[in-house]
Coordinates of C-alpha atoms in Angstrom, one line a residue:
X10 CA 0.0 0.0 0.0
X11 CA 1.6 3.8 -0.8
X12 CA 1.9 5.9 2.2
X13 CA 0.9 9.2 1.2
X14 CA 3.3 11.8 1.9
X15 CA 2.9 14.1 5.1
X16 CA 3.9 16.9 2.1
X17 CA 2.7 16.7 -1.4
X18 CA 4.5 17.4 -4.7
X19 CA 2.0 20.3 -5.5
X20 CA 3.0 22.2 -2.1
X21 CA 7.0 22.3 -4.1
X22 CA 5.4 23.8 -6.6
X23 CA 4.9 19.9 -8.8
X24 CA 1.9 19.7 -10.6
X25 CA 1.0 16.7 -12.3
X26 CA -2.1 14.5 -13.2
X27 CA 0.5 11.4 -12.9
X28 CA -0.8 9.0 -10.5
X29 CA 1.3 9.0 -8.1
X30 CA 2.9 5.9 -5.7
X31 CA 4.5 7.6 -2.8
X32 CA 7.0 5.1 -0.2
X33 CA 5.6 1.7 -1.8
X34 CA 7.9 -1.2 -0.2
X35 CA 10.0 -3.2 -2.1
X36 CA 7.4 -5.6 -3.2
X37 CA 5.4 -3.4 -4.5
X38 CA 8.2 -1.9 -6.1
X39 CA 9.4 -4.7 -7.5
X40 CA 5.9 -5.8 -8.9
X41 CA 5.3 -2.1 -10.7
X42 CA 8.9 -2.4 -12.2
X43 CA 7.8 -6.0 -13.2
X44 CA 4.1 -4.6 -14.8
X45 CA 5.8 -1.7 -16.4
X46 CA 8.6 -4.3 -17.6
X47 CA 11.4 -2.2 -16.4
X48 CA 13.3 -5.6 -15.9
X49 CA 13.0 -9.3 -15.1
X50 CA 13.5 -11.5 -12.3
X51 CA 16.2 -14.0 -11.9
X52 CA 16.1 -17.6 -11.1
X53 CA 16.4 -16.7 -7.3
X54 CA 14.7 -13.4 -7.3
X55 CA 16.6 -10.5 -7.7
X56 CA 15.3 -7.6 -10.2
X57 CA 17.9 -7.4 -13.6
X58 CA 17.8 -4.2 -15.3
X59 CA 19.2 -2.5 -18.1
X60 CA 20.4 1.1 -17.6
X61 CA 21.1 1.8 -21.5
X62 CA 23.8 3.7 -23.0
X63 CA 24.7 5.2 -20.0
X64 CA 26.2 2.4 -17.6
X65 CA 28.3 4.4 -15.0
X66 CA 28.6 8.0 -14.1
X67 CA 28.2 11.2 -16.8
X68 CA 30.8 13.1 -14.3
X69 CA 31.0 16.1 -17.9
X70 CA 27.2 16.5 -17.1
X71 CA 26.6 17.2 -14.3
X72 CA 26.6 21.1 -12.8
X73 CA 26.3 23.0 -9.9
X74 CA 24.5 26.6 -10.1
X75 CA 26.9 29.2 -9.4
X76 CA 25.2 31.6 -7.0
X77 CA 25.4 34.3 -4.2
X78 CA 25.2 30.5 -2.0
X79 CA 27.8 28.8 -3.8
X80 CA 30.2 32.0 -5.3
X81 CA 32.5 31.4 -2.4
X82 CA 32.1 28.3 -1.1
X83 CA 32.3 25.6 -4.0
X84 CA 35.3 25.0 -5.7
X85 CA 35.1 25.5 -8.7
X86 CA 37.4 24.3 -11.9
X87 CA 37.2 20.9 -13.4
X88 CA 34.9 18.9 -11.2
X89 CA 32.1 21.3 -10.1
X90 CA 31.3 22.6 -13.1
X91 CA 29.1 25.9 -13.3
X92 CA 25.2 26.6 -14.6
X93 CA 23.9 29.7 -14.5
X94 CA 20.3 30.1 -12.3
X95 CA 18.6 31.4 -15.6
X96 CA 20.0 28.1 -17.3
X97 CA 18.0 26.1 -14.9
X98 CA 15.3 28.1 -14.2
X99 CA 14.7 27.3 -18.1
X100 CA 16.0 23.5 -17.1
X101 CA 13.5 23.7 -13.7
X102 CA 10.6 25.7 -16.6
X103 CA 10.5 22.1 -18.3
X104 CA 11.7 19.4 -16.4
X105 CA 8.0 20.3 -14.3
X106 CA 6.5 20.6 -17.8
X107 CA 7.8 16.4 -18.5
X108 CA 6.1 15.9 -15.1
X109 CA 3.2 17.1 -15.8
X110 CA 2.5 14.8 -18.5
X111 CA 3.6 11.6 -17.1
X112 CA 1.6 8.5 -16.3
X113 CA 2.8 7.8 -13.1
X114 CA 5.4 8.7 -10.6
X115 CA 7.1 7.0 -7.7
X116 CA 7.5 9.3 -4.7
X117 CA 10.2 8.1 -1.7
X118 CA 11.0 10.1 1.2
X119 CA 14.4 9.2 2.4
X120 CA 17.3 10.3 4.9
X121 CA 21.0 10.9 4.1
X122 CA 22.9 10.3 7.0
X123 CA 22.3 7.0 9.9
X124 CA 23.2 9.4 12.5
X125 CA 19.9 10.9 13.4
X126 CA 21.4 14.3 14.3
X127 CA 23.4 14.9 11.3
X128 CA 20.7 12.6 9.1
X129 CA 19.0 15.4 5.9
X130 CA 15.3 14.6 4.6
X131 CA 15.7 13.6 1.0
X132 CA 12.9 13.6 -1.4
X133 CA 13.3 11.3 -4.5
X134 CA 10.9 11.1 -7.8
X135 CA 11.0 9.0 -10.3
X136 CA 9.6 8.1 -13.3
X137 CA 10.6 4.5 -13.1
X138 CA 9.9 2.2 -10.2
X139 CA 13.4 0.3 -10.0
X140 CA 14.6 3.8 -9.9
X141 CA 12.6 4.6 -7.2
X142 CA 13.4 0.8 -5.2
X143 CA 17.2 1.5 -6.1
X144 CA 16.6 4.9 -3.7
X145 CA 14.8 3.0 -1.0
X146 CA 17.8 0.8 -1.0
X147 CA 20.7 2.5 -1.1
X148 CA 19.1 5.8 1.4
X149 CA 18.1 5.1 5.2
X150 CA 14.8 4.4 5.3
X151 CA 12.5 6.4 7.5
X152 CA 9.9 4.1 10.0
X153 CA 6.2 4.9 9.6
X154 CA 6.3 7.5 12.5
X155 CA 9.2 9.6 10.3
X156 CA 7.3 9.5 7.6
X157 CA 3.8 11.2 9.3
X158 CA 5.6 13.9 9.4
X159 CA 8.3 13.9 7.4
X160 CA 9.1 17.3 5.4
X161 CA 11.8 17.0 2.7
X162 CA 14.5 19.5 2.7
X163 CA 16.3 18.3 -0.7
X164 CA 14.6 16.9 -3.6
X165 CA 15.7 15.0 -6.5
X166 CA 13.9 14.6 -9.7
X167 CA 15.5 11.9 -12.0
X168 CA 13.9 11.5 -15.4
X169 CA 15.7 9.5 -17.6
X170 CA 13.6 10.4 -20.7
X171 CA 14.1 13.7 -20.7
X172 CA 16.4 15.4 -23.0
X173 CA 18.1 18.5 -22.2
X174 CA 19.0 21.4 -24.6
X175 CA 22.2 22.6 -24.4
X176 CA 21.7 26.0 -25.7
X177 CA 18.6 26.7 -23.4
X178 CA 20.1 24.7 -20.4
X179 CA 23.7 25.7 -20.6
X180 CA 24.7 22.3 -20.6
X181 CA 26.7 19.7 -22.6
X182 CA 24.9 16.9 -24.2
X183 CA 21.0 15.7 -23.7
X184 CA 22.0 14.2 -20.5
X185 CA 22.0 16.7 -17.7
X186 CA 22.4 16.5 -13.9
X187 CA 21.8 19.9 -12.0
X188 CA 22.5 20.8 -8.6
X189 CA 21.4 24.4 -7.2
X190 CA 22.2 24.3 -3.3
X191 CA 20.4 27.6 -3.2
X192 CA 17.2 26.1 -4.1
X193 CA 17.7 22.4 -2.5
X194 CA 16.6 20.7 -5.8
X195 CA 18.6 17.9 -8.1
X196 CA 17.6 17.8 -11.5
X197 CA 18.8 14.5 -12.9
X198 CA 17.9 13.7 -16.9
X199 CA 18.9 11.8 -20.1
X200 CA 20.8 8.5 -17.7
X201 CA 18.9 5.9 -16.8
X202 CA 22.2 4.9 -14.2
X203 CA 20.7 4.9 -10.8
X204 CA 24.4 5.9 -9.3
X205 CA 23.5 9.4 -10.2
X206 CA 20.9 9.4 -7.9
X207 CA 23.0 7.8 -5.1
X208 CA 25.8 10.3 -5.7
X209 CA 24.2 13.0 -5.6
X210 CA 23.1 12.3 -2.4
X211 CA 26.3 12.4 -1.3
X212 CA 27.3 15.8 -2.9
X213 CA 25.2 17.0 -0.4
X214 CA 25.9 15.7 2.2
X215 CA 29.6 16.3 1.1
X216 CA 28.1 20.0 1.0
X217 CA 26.7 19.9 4.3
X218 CA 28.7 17.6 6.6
X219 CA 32.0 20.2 7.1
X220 CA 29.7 23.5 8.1
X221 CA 28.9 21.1 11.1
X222 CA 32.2 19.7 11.6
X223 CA 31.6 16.4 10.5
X224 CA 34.0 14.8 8.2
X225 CA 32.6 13.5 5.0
X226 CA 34.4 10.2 4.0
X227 CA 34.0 7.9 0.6
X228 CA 34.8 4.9 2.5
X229 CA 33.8 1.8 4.1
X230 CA 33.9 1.1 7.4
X231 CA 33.5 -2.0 9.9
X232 CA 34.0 -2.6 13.4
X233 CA 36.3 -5.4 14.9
X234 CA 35.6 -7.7 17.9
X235 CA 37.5 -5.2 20.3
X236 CA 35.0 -2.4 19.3
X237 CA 37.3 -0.6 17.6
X238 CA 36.0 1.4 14.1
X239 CA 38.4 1.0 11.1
X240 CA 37.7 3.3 7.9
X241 CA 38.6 2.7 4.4
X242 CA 39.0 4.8 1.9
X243 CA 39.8 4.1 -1.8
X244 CA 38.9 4.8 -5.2
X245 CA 37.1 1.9 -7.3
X246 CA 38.9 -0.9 -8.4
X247 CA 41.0 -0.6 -4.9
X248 CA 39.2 -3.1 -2.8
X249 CA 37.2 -0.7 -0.8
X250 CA 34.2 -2.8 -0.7
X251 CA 35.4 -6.4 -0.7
X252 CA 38.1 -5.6 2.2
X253 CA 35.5 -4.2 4.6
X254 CA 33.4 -7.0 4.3
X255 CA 35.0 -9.1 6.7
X256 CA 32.6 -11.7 8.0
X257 CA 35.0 -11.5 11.3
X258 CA 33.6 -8.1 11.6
X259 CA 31.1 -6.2 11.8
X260 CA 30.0 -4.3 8.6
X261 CA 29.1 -0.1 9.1
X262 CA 28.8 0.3 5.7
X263 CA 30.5 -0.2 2.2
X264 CA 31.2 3.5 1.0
X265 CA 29.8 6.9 2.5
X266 CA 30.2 8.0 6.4
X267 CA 30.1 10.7 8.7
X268 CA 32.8 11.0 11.4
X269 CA 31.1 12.9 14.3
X270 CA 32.5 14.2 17.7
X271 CA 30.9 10.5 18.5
X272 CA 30.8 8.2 16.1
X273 CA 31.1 7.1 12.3
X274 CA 27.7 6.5 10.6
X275 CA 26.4 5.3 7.0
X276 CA 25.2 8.0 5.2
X277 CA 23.3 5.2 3.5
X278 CA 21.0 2.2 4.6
X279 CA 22.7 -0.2 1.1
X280 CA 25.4 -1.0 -0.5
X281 CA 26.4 -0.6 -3.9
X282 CA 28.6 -3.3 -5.0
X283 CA 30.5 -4.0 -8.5
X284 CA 29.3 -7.4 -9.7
X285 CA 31.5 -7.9 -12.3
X286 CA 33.6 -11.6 -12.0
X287 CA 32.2 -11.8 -8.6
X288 CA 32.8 -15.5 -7.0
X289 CA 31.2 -17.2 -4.2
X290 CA 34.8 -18.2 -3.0
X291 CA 36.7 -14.8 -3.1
X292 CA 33.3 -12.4 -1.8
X293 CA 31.0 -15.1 -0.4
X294 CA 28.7 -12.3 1.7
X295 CA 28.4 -10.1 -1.6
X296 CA 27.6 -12.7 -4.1
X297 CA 24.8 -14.3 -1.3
X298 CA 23.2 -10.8 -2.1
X299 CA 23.1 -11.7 -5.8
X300 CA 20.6 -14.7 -5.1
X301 CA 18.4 -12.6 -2.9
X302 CA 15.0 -10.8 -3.5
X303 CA 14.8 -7.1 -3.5
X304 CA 18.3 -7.1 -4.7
X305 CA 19.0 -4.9 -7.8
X306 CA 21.2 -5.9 -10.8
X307 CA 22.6 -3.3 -13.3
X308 CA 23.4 -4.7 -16.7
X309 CA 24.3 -8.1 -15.6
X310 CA 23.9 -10.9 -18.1
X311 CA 20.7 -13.2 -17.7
X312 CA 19.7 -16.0 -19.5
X313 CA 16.3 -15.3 -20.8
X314 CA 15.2 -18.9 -20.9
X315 CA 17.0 -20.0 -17.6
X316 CA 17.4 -16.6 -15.9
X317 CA 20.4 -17.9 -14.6
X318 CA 23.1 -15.1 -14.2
X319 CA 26.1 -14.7 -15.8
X320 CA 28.7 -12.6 -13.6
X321 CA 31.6 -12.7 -16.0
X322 CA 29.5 -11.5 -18.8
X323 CA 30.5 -8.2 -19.4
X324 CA 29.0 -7.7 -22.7
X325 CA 26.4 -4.7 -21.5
X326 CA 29.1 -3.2 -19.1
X327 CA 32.4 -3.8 -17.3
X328 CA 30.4 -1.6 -14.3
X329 CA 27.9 -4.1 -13.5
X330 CA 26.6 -3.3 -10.0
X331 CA 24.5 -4.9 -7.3
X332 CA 22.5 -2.7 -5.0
X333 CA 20.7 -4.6 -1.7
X334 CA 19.9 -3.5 2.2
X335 CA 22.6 -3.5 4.2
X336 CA 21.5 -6.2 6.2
X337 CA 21.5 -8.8 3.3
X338 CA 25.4 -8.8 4.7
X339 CA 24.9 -11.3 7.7
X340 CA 27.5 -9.4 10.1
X341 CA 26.5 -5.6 9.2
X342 CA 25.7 -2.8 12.5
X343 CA 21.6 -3.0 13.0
X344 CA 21.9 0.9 13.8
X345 CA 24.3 1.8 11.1
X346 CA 27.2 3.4 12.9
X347 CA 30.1 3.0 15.2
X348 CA 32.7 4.6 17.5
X349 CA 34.8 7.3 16.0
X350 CA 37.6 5.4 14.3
X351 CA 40.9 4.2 15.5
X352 CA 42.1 3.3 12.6
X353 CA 42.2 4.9 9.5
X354 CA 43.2 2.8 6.1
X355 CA 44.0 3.9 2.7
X356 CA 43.7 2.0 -0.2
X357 CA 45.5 1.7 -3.7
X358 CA 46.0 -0.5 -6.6
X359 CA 49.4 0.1 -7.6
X360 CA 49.8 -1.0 -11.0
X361 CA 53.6 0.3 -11.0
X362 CA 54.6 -2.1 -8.9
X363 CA 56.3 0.3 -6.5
X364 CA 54.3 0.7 -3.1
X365 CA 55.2 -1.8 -0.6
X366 CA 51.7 -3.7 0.6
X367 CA 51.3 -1.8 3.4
X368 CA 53.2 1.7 5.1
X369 CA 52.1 3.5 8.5
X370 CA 51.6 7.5 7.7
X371 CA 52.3 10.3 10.3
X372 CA 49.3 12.9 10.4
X373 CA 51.2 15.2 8.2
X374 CA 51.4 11.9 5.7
X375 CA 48.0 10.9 5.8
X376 CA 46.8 14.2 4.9
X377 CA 49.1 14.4 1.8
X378 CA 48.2 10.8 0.5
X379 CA 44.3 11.7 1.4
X380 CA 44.5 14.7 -0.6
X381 CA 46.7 12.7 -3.3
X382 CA 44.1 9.9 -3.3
X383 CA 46.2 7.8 -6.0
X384 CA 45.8 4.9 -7.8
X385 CA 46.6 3.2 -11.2
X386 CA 45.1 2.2 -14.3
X387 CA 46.3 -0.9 -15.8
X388 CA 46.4 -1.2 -19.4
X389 CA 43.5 -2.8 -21.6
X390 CA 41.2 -1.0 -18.8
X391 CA 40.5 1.7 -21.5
X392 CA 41.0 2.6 -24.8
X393 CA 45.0 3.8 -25.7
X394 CA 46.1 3.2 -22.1
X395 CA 49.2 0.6 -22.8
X396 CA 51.1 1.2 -19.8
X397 CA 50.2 1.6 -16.1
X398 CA 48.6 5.3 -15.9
X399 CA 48.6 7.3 -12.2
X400 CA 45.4 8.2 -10.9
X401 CA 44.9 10.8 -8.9
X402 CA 41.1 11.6 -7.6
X403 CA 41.7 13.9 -4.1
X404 CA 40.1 12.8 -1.0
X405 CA 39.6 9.6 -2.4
X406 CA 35.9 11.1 -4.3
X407 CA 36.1 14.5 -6.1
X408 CA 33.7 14.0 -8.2
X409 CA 31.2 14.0 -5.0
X410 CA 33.2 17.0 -3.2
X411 CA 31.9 20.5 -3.7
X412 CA 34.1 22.2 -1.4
X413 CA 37.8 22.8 -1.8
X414 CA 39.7 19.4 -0.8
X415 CA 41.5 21.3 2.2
X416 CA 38.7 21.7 4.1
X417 CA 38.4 17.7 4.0
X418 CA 41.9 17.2 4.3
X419 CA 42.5 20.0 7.4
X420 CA 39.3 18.1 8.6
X421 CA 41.0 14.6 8.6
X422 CA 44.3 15.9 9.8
X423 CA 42.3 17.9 12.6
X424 CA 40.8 14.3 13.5
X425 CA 43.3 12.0 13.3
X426 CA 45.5 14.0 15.5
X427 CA 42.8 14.4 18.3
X428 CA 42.0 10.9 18.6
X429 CA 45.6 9.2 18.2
X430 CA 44.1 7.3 15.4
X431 CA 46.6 5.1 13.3
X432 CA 47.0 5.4 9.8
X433 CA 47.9 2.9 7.0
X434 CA 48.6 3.1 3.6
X435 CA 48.0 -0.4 2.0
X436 CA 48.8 -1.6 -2.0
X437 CA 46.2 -3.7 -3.2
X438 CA 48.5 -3.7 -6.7
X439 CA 51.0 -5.4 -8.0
X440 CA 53.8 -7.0 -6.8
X441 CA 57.3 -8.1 -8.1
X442 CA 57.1 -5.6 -10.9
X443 CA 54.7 -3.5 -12.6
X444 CA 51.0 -4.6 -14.3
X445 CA 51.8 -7.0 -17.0
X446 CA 55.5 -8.1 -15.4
X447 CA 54.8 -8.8 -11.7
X448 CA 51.8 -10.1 -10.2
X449 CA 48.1 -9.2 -8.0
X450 CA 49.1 -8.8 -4.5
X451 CA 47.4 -11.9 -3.0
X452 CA 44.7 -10.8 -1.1
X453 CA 45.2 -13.5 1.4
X454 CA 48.1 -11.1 2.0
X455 CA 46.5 -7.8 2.4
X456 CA 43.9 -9.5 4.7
X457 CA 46.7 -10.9 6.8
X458 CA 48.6 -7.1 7.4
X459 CA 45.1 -5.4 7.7
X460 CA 44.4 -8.3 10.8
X461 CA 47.3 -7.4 12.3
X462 CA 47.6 -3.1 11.7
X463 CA 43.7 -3.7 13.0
X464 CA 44.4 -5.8 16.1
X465 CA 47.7 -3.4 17.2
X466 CA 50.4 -6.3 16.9
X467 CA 51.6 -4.3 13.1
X468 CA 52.4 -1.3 15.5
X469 CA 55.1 -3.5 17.7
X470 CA 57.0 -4.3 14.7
X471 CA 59.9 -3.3 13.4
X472 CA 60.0 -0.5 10.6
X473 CA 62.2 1.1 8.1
X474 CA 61.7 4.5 6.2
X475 CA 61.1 4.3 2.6
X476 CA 63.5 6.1 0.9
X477 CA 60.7 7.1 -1.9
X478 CA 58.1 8.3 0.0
X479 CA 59.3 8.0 3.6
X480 CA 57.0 6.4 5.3
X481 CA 57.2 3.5 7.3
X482 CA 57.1 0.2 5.9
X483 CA 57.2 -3.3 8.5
X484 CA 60.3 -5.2 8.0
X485 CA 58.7 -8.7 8.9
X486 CA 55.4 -9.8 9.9
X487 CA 54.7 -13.2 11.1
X488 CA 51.8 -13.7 9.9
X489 CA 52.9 -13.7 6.6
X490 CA 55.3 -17.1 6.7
X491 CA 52.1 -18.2 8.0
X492 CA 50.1 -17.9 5.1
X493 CA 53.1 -19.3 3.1
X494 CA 53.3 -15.7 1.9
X495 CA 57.1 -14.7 0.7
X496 CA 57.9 -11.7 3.6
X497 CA 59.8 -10.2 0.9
X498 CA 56.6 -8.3 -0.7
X499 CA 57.3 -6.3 2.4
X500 CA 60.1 -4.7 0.5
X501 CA 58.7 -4.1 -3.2
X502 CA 62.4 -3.8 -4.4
X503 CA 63.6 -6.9 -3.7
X504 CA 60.8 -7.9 -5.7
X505 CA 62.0 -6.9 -9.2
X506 CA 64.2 -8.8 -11.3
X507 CA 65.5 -5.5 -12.6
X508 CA 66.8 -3.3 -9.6
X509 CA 67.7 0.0 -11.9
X510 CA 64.2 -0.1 -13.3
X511 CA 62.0 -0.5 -9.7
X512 CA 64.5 2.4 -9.1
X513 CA 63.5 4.5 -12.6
X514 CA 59.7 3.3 -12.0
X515 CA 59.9 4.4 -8.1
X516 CA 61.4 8.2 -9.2
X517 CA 58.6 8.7 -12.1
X518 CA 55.6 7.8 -9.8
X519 CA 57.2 9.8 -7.4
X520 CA 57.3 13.2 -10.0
X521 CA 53.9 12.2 -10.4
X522 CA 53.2 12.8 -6.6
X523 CA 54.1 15.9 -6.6
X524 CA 53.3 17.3 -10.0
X525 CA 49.9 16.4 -8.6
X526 CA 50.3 17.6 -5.5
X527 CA 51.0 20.9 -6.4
X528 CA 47.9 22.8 -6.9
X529 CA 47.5 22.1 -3.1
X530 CA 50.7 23.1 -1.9
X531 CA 49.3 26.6 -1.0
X532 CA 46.3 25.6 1.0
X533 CA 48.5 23.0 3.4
X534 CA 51.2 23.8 6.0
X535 CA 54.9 22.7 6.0
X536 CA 54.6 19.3 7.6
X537 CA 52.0 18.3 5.1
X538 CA 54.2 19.8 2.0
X539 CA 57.6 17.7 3.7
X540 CA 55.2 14.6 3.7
X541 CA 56.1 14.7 -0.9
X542 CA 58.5 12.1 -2.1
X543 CA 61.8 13.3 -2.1
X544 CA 63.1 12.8 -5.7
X545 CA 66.7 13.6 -4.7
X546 CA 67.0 10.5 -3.0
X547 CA 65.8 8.3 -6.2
X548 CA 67.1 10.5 -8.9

């Protein structure tokens, strides 16, 4: 049964003769997208849908209206975009207009943020049900009481049929996603890729979180048997999903938090998982979801006579995700959130070959890497890339962060120092040489130095300083010889056949580093700028 909103969509100013299904559950959900044949069900029940030409992201469409609210206080350049507020007043003028001749519309009110203090009332309408069951997913879903009088403070409009103009909207192609902060309203057209919706979410929250001294994290997070919080940040590919869920602990969420003055909490209520090559040996809890109902699959392969999946199908995308509740993970927090962190972890996926698997980072260190946020392409990922390419997305997310990265980073920083928290750089890459020499860092590896930076015994060891980058690097771990694991991927050197060129690969990564770094070298102070590579030592 729909639960009619405590506010309707004519109060904002939304008329429409659509008929209207406001918070349905996911049943219902899953029956309209059925009856509107939006997708099919697999052989064990989950919902398999299409999302078109567009199968990840349009990060060159999307905008942010440049106003007396966000003049000063988005950072503006090559990430946030700007629209003028007479390009989408004319975008608002006919986006309403589509609305007002639709069929019917699916209405869900929502909250960003787990943490009921920090938590922002989200709107969502859709013009597709699975669109509107993928935002009852992946948001935190209010309880009956909420929504009696629930009043939504941001609304987002997603219309994938629409087509934008890009003379009258001031935008870039037919496919448009709007932000104006001033006027809390999304406008998201043209993509039927519900990770639009999810992200932008997050931009405001992103927005939102630092004017109330809460840290704004793309991570996951999980809490250990100790009741300590870890944190994870990395960029896709890095193993920011996988490694958090742990079924030895317990599972805060797979990629958006808060960190509080008192805890870290899911800005989200799901998790978005890739899907692509997934196996019930390597991600057991993740592909369980995959086999469940009310999960939803993007543009993974289905047998139409069988409806049996195909996971290493990547014929419709390479980006095939999974959305399901966050308690389809057996081991995930009931309330969402945890203690503020005492660990903090970042992730990459060296492809050069050059980080050692895992390094402990100062304050001042963590900082620089966080605003860094590096990783590696590996060739055959994309077209023309034939050689390992650097990465570099700062704070881990910038496509989702509208203010300058130092308020993030001095945020972090500020945090890490005030609660003593320990802080890990770990390479999820390649080892023994770079991408197409050496080989994947075994994750039985990674798991086996994340155990023991997690459980404090990594901190007794005995270190050496990198004479790259200068952090510190573990000279043995027993754990290691335990697994059968070579303790030589400790030192990534010793690892390569050819000395001279780990050396040659080392110093280039290195430029890389700071050539990066230095459009942030003016907004940091002089521990965070001494935390750079040192080239003389390599050269």
């Amino acid at each position: 049964m729909s639960v009619p909103p405590a506010r309707s969509l004519s109060s904002q100013g939304i008329d429409t003769k659509a008929e209207i299904h406001a918070n349905l559950g996911t049943s219902q959900l899953v029956e309209e997208a059925l009856r509107n044949r939006e997708g099919a069900l697999s052989r064990h029940g989950a919902l398999v849908v299409k999302t078109g030409a567009h199968t990840g992201r349009s990060a060159k469409d999307k905008f942010i209206v440049r106003d007396s609210e966000t003049e000063e206080s988005v950072w503006w350049g090559r990430v946030n975009a700007p629209m003028t507020p007479e390009h989408f007043a004319a975008l608002k003028q006919d986006f309403l207009g589509h609305l007002a001749g639709a069929d019917r519309l699916y209405v869900a009110d929502l909250f960003g943020g787990s943490q009921e203090e920090h938590r922002v009332n989200v709107r969502v309408v859709n013009e597709l049900a699975w669109h509107n069951l993928f935002s009852r997913t992946l948001l935190v879903r209010p309880t009956a009481d909420d929504l009696a009088s629930f009043v939504p403070e941001y609304t987002i409009i997603d219309l994938p049929s629409f087509r934008a103009d890009p003379a009258r909207h001031g935008c870039r192609s037919e496919t448009v996603i709007a932000v104006n902060l001033s006027e809390k309203l999304i406008l998201i057209g043209g993509t039927a890729y519900a990770g639009e919706i999810k992200k932008s979410v997050f931009g405001i929250l992103n927005y939102l979180m630092p004017t109330r001294g809460v840290m704004p994290m793309h991570c996951s997070a999980n809490i250990g048997a100790d009741g300590r919080t870890a944190v994870f940040f990395g960029l896709s590919g890095t193993g920011k999903t996988t490694l958090s869920a742990d079924a030895s602990r317990t599972l805060i969420g797979d990629d958006e938090h808060g960190w509080s003055d008192t805890a870290v909490f899911n800005f989200e209520g799901g998790c978005y998982a890739k899907m692509i090559r997934l196996s019930a040996e390597a991600e057991p809890e993740i592909y369980a979801t995959t086999r469940r109902f009310g999960t939803v699959l993007e543009n993974v392969v289905m047998d139409p006579e069988t409806r049996n999946l195909d996971l290493d199908d990547a014929t419709l995308a390479e980006n095939t995700r999974g959305a399901y509740p966050i308690d389809y993970i057996p081991n995930a927090s009931t309330d969402n959130l945890g203690p503020v962190p005492s660990n903090v972890i970042m992730l990459t996926a060296d492809a050069f070959g050059v980080l050692p698997p895992i390094a402990r980072l100062t304050p001042d260190q963590a900082m620089y890497h966080f605003l860094s946020g590096y990783t590696a392409k590996v060739a055959g990922t994309e077209i023309g890339v034939t050689e390992p390419e650097a990465t570099f997305s700062t704070c881990f997310g910038a496509p989702f962060m509208p203010r300058h990265p130092s308020v993030y980073g001095n945020l972090l920083k500020e945090r890490i120092a005030r609660g003593n928290v320990a802080c890990w750089l770990v390479n999820t890459g390649w080892t023994g040489g770079k991408y197409g020499v050496g080989s994947r860092m075994p994750i039985k590896a990674t798991r086996a130095l994340l155990n023991a930076a997690l459980d404090g015994s990594l901190g007794n060891a005995e270190f050496r300083k990198d004479p790259n980058f200068g952090f510190d690097v573990p000279v043995a771990v027993p754990s290691l010889a335990q697994l059968g694991v070579d303790g030589g991927i400790l030192d990534p050197r010793s690892t390569w056949a050819d000395k001279g060129e780990y050396d040659r690969t080392a110093q280039r990564l290195a430029r890389l580093f700071i050539e990066n770094f230095a459009e942030f070298e003016s907004h940091v102070d002089e521990g965070v700028r001494q935390a750079a590579p040192r080239i003389s030592v390599i050269a």
